[in-house]
Amino acid sequence: MHFRIEYAHHVELTRRRRQVAHKKRARKKNSTYYHMSNRHLARTVALQSLYEWDFRGAREGDILEIVKRNFSNLAAGLPDQDFVLGLITGVAKHRESIDKTIVAYAPEWPLEQITTVDRNVLRIGIYELTIDPAIPPKVAINEAIELAKSFGGVSSGKFINGVLGSIYKDMVSEKHPKVLQEEQSQKTNKEEKGEEQH
């Protein structure tokens, strides 16, 4: 009889733990979705601003004026404005090295012959993939592909995927710090999920 009571208590505790863990995962998933949808909109504003900046000759100082106008015209009240500003200033600051990377990984396409949309999607993708420490590499690639599909031509998604995929492959073989960071993060997540299941 005593064993049955203990067992029933154990079952009830396990059920409650699972419910709490499920609610935590649901909250985390919902907040992640909200965060990511905001980030996708933020990247869209960044792309449109970089597109206009590039189209006008990429003059220094113009980019901030362009993005501020785009905030009010395209995304008034966007909570991730700091993210957009960080992204476009990062791309502008590292544009020369990013463009060299594009030329190295897409040698059959001279930089000026790549469409303005694809060129700036690549700039955002390469910046987030190789430079920005806050963005996991696979997120950077997936987001760039989504931008290319939304705003580029029919084959833009494949083109962006091919270039960024080749860069990522080399990052893995060279044990780039961002790849090591991503692997560590995935390992930690697996361990946390394992603990939740027990």
Short mmCIF file of C-alpha atoms in Angstrom, two decimals:
data_model
loop_
_atom_site.label_atom_id
_atom_site.label_comp_id
_atom_site.label_asym_id
_atom_site.label_seq_id
_atom_site.Cartn_x
_atom_site.Cartn_y
_atom_site.Cartn_z
CA MET A 1 0.00 0.00 0.00
CA HIS A 2 2.80 2.41 0.93
CA PHE A 3 4.56 1.60 -2.36
CA ARG A 4 1.39 2.45 -4.35
CA ILE A 5 1.08 5.84 -2.66
CA GLU A 6 4.74 6.66 -3.35
CA TYR A 7 4.41 5.49 -6.95
CA ALA A 8 1.24 7.56 -7.48
CA HIS A 9 3.01 10.59 -5.98
CA HIS A 10 6.00 10.00 -8.29
CA VAL A 11 3.71 9.75 -11.35
CA GLU A 12 1.92 12.99 -10.38
CA LEU A 13 5.23 14.85 -9.88
CA THR A 14 6.53 13.60 -13.24
CA ARG A 15 3.28 14.71 -14.94
CA ARG A 16 3.55 18.19 -13.39
CA ARG A 17 7.22 18.53 -14.36
CA ARG A 18 6.37 17.64 -17.94
CA GLN A 19 3.54 20.19 -18.00
CA VAL A 20 5.85 22.92 -16.67
CA ALA A 21 8.57 21.97 -19.17
CA HIS A 22 6.01 21.96 -22.00
CA LYS A 23 4.73 25.42 -21.00
CA LYS A 24 8.30 26.75 -20.83
CA ARG A 25 9.06 25.38 -24.29
CA ALA A 26 5.83 26.86 -25.68
CA ARG A 27 6.61 30.29 -24.19
CA LYS A 28 10.17 30.13 -25.49
CA LYS A 29 8.96 29.06 -28.94
CA ASN A 30 6.37 31.85 -29.09
CA SER A 31 8.82 34.52 -27.96
CA THR A 32 11.42 33.16 -30.42
CA TYR A 33 8.85 33.30 -33.23
CA TYR A 34 7.92 36.88 -32.32
CA HIS A 35 11.61 37.79 -32.07
CA MET A 36 12.47 36.12 -35.37
CA SER A 37 9.51 37.68 -37.23
CA ASN A 38 10.65 41.11 -35.97
CA ARG A 39 14.19 40.29 -37.06
CA HIS A 40 12.98 39.25 -40.51
CA LEU A 41 11.19 42.59 -40.89
CA ALA A 42 14.32 44.34 -39.60
CA ARG A 43 16.46 42.57 -42.22
CA THR A 44 13.95 43.58 -44.88
CA VAL A 45 14.30 47.25 -43.90
CA ALA A 46 18.09 46.84 -43.86
CA LEU A 47 18.04 45.26 -47.34
CA GLN A 48 15.83 48.00 -48.77
CA SER A 49 18.08 50.65 -47.26
CA LEU A 50 21.28 49.01 -48.53
CA TYR A 51 19.68 48.54 -51.96
CA GLU A 52 18.87 52.26 -52.21
CA TRP A 53 22.30 53.21 -50.84
CA ASP A 54 24.05 50.95 -53.37
CA PHE A 55 21.83 52.17 -56.24
CA ARG A 56 22.73 55.79 -55.40
CA GLY A 57 26.46 55.10 -55.47
CA ALA A 58 27.07 54.02 -51.84
CA ARG A 59 28.18 57.45 -50.65
CA GLU A 60 29.30 57.67 -47.03
CA GLY A 61 26.80 59.29 -44.71
CA ASP A 62 23.79 58.61 -46.97
CA ILE A 63 22.98 55.24 -45.41
CA LEU A 64 21.77 56.59 -42.05
CA GLU A 65 19.55 59.16 -43.75
CA ILE A 66 18.09 56.42 -45.98
CA VAL A 67 17.40 53.99 -43.14
CA LYS A 68 15.76 56.67 -40.97
CA ARG A 69 13.43 57.53 -43.83
CA ASN A 70 12.69 53.82 -44.32
CA PHE A 71 11.87 53.43 -40.63
CA SER A 72 9.14 56.05 -40.92
CA ASN A 73 7.88 54.96 -44.37
CA LEU A 74 8.14 51.17 -44.11
CA ALA A 75 8.37 50.12 -40.47
CA ALA A 76 7.12 52.80 -38.11
CA GLY A 77 7.32 51.49 -34.55
CA LEU A 78 9.66 48.61 -35.41
CA PRO A 79 11.12 47.53 -32.05
CA ASP A 80 14.36 46.24 -33.63
CA GLN A 81 15.59 49.55 -35.06
CA ASP A 82 18.90 49.17 -33.22
CA PHE A 83 19.33 45.78 -34.90
CA VAL A 84 18.79 47.38 -38.33
CA LEU A 85 21.24 50.19 -37.58
CA GLY A 86 23.85 47.71 -36.33
CA LEU A 87 23.38 45.55 -39.40
CA ILE A 88 23.65 48.32 -42.00
CA THR A 89 26.55 50.09 -40.29
CA GLY A 90 28.32 46.72 -39.95
CA VAL A 91 27.81 45.96 -43.64
CA ALA A 92 28.91 49.49 -44.67
CA LYS A 93 31.99 49.33 -42.44
CA HIS A 94 33.09 45.90 -43.75
CA ARG A 95 31.83 46.34 -47.33
CA GLU A 96 35.28 46.18 -48.91
CA SER A 97 36.21 42.85 -47.29
CA ILE A 98 32.68 41.48 -47.82
CA ASP A 99 32.85 42.36 -51.53
CA LYS A 100 36.22 40.58 -51.80
CA THR A 101 34.56 37.51 -50.28
CA ILE A 102 31.74 37.70 -52.84
CA VAL A 103 34.27 37.91 -55.69
CA ALA A 104 36.21 34.94 -54.26
CA TYR A 105 33.15 32.71 -53.86
CA ALA A 106 31.27 33.77 -57.02
CA PRO A 107 34.17 34.20 -59.49
CA GLU A 108 31.97 33.60 -62.55
CA TRP A 109 29.91 36.67 -61.56
CA PRO A 110 31.70 40.03 -61.59
CA LEU A 111 30.44 42.05 -58.62
CA GLU A 112 28.86 44.77 -60.76
CA GLN A 113 26.96 42.13 -62.81
CA ILE A 114 25.28 40.61 -59.75
CA THR A 115 21.85 42.22 -59.37
CA THR A 116 21.65 44.97 -56.76
CA VAL A 117 19.25 42.88 -54.67
CA ASP A 118 21.42 39.75 -54.73
CA ARG A 119 24.59 41.73 -54.08
CA ASN A 120 23.10 43.32 -50.96
CA VAL A 121 21.51 40.10 -49.74
CA LEU A 122 24.98 38.56 -50.00
CA ARG A 123 26.48 41.49 -48.10
CA ILE A 124 23.96 41.03 -45.28
CA GLY A 125 24.40 37.24 -45.34
CA ILE A 126 28.19 37.34 -45.32
CA TYR A 127 28.28 39.97 -42.58
CA GLU A 128 25.94 37.93 -40.36
CA LEU A 129 27.58 34.63 -41.27
CA THR A 130 31.23 35.57 -40.79
CA ILE A 131 31.41 38.75 -38.71
CA ASP A 132 28.39 39.36 -36.43
CA PRO A 133 29.00 37.24 -33.30
CA ALA A 134 25.33 37.38 -32.23
CA ILE A 135 23.90 35.57 -35.27
CA PRO A 136 24.34 31.78 -35.57
CA PRO A 137 25.73 30.81 -39.00
CA LYS A 138 22.76 28.67 -40.05
CA VAL A 139 20.33 31.46 -39.10
CA ALA A 140 22.38 33.90 -41.21
CA ILE A 141 22.21 31.57 -44.23
CA ASN A 142 18.48 30.81 -43.88
CA GLU A 143 17.55 34.47 -43.41
CA ALA A 144 19.58 35.51 -46.46
CA ILE A 145 17.91 32.82 -48.57
CA GLU A 146 14.47 34.03 -47.43
CA LEU A 147 15.36 37.63 -48.35
CA ALA A 148 16.58 36.46 -51.76
CA LYS A 149 13.37 34.49 -52.40
CA SER A 150 11.21 37.44 -51.34
CA PHE A 151 13.00 40.22 -53.23
CA GLY A 152 15.30 38.61 -55.80
CA GLY A 153 14.78 36.80 -59.06
CA VAL A 154 13.74 33.22 -59.72
CA SER A 155 17.22 31.78 -59.12
CA SER A 156 18.31 34.20 -56.39
CA GLY A 157 17.63 31.77 -53.54
CA LYS A 158 19.80 29.07 -55.12
CA PHE A 159 22.55 31.55 -55.92
CA ILE A 160 22.66 32.95 -52.36
CA ASN A 161 22.49 29.44 -50.90
CA GLY A 162 25.38 28.30 -53.10
CA VAL A 163 27.66 31.20 -52.19
CA LEU A 164 26.90 31.22 -48.45
CA GLY A 165 26.96 27.41 -48.31
CA SER A 166 30.48 27.37 -49.78
CA ILE A 167 31.64 30.01 -47.29
CA TYR A 168 30.11 28.04 -44.40
CA LYS A 169 31.76 24.82 -45.60
CA ASP A 170 35.15 26.54 -45.49
CA MET A 171 34.35 28.01 -42.08
CA VAL A 172 33.68 24.50 -40.78
CA SER A 173 36.90 23.09 -42.22
CA GLU A 174 38.88 26.05 -40.83
CA LYS A 175 37.17 25.76 -37.41
CA HIS A 176 35.97 29.36 -37.55
CA PRO A 177 35.13 30.72 -34.04
CA LYS A 178 31.46 31.19 -35.00
CA VAL A 179 31.17 27.55 -36.06
CA LEU A 180 32.74 26.39 -32.79
CA GLN A 181 30.35 28.67 -30.88
CA GLU A 182 27.37 27.22 -32.78
CA GLU A 183 28.50 23.64 -32.09
CA GLN A 184 28.87 24.42 -28.38
CA SER A 185 25.41 26.01 -28.30
CA GLN A 186 23.85 22.96 -30.00
CA LYS A 187 25.59 20.64 -27.54
CA THR A 188 24.29 22.67 -24.58
CA ASN A 189 20.73 22.64 -26.01
CA LYS A 190 20.85 18.84 -26.41
CA GLU A 191 22.03 18.44 -22.83
CA GLU A 192 19.23 20.70 -21.55
CA LYS A 193 16.61 18.75 -23.53
CA GLY A 194 18.04 15.50 -22.14
CA GLU A 195 17.67 16.84 -18.57
CA GLU A 196 14.06 17.91 -19.24
CA GLN A 197 13.15 14.42 -20.41
CA HIS A 198 14.44 12.79 -17.20
#
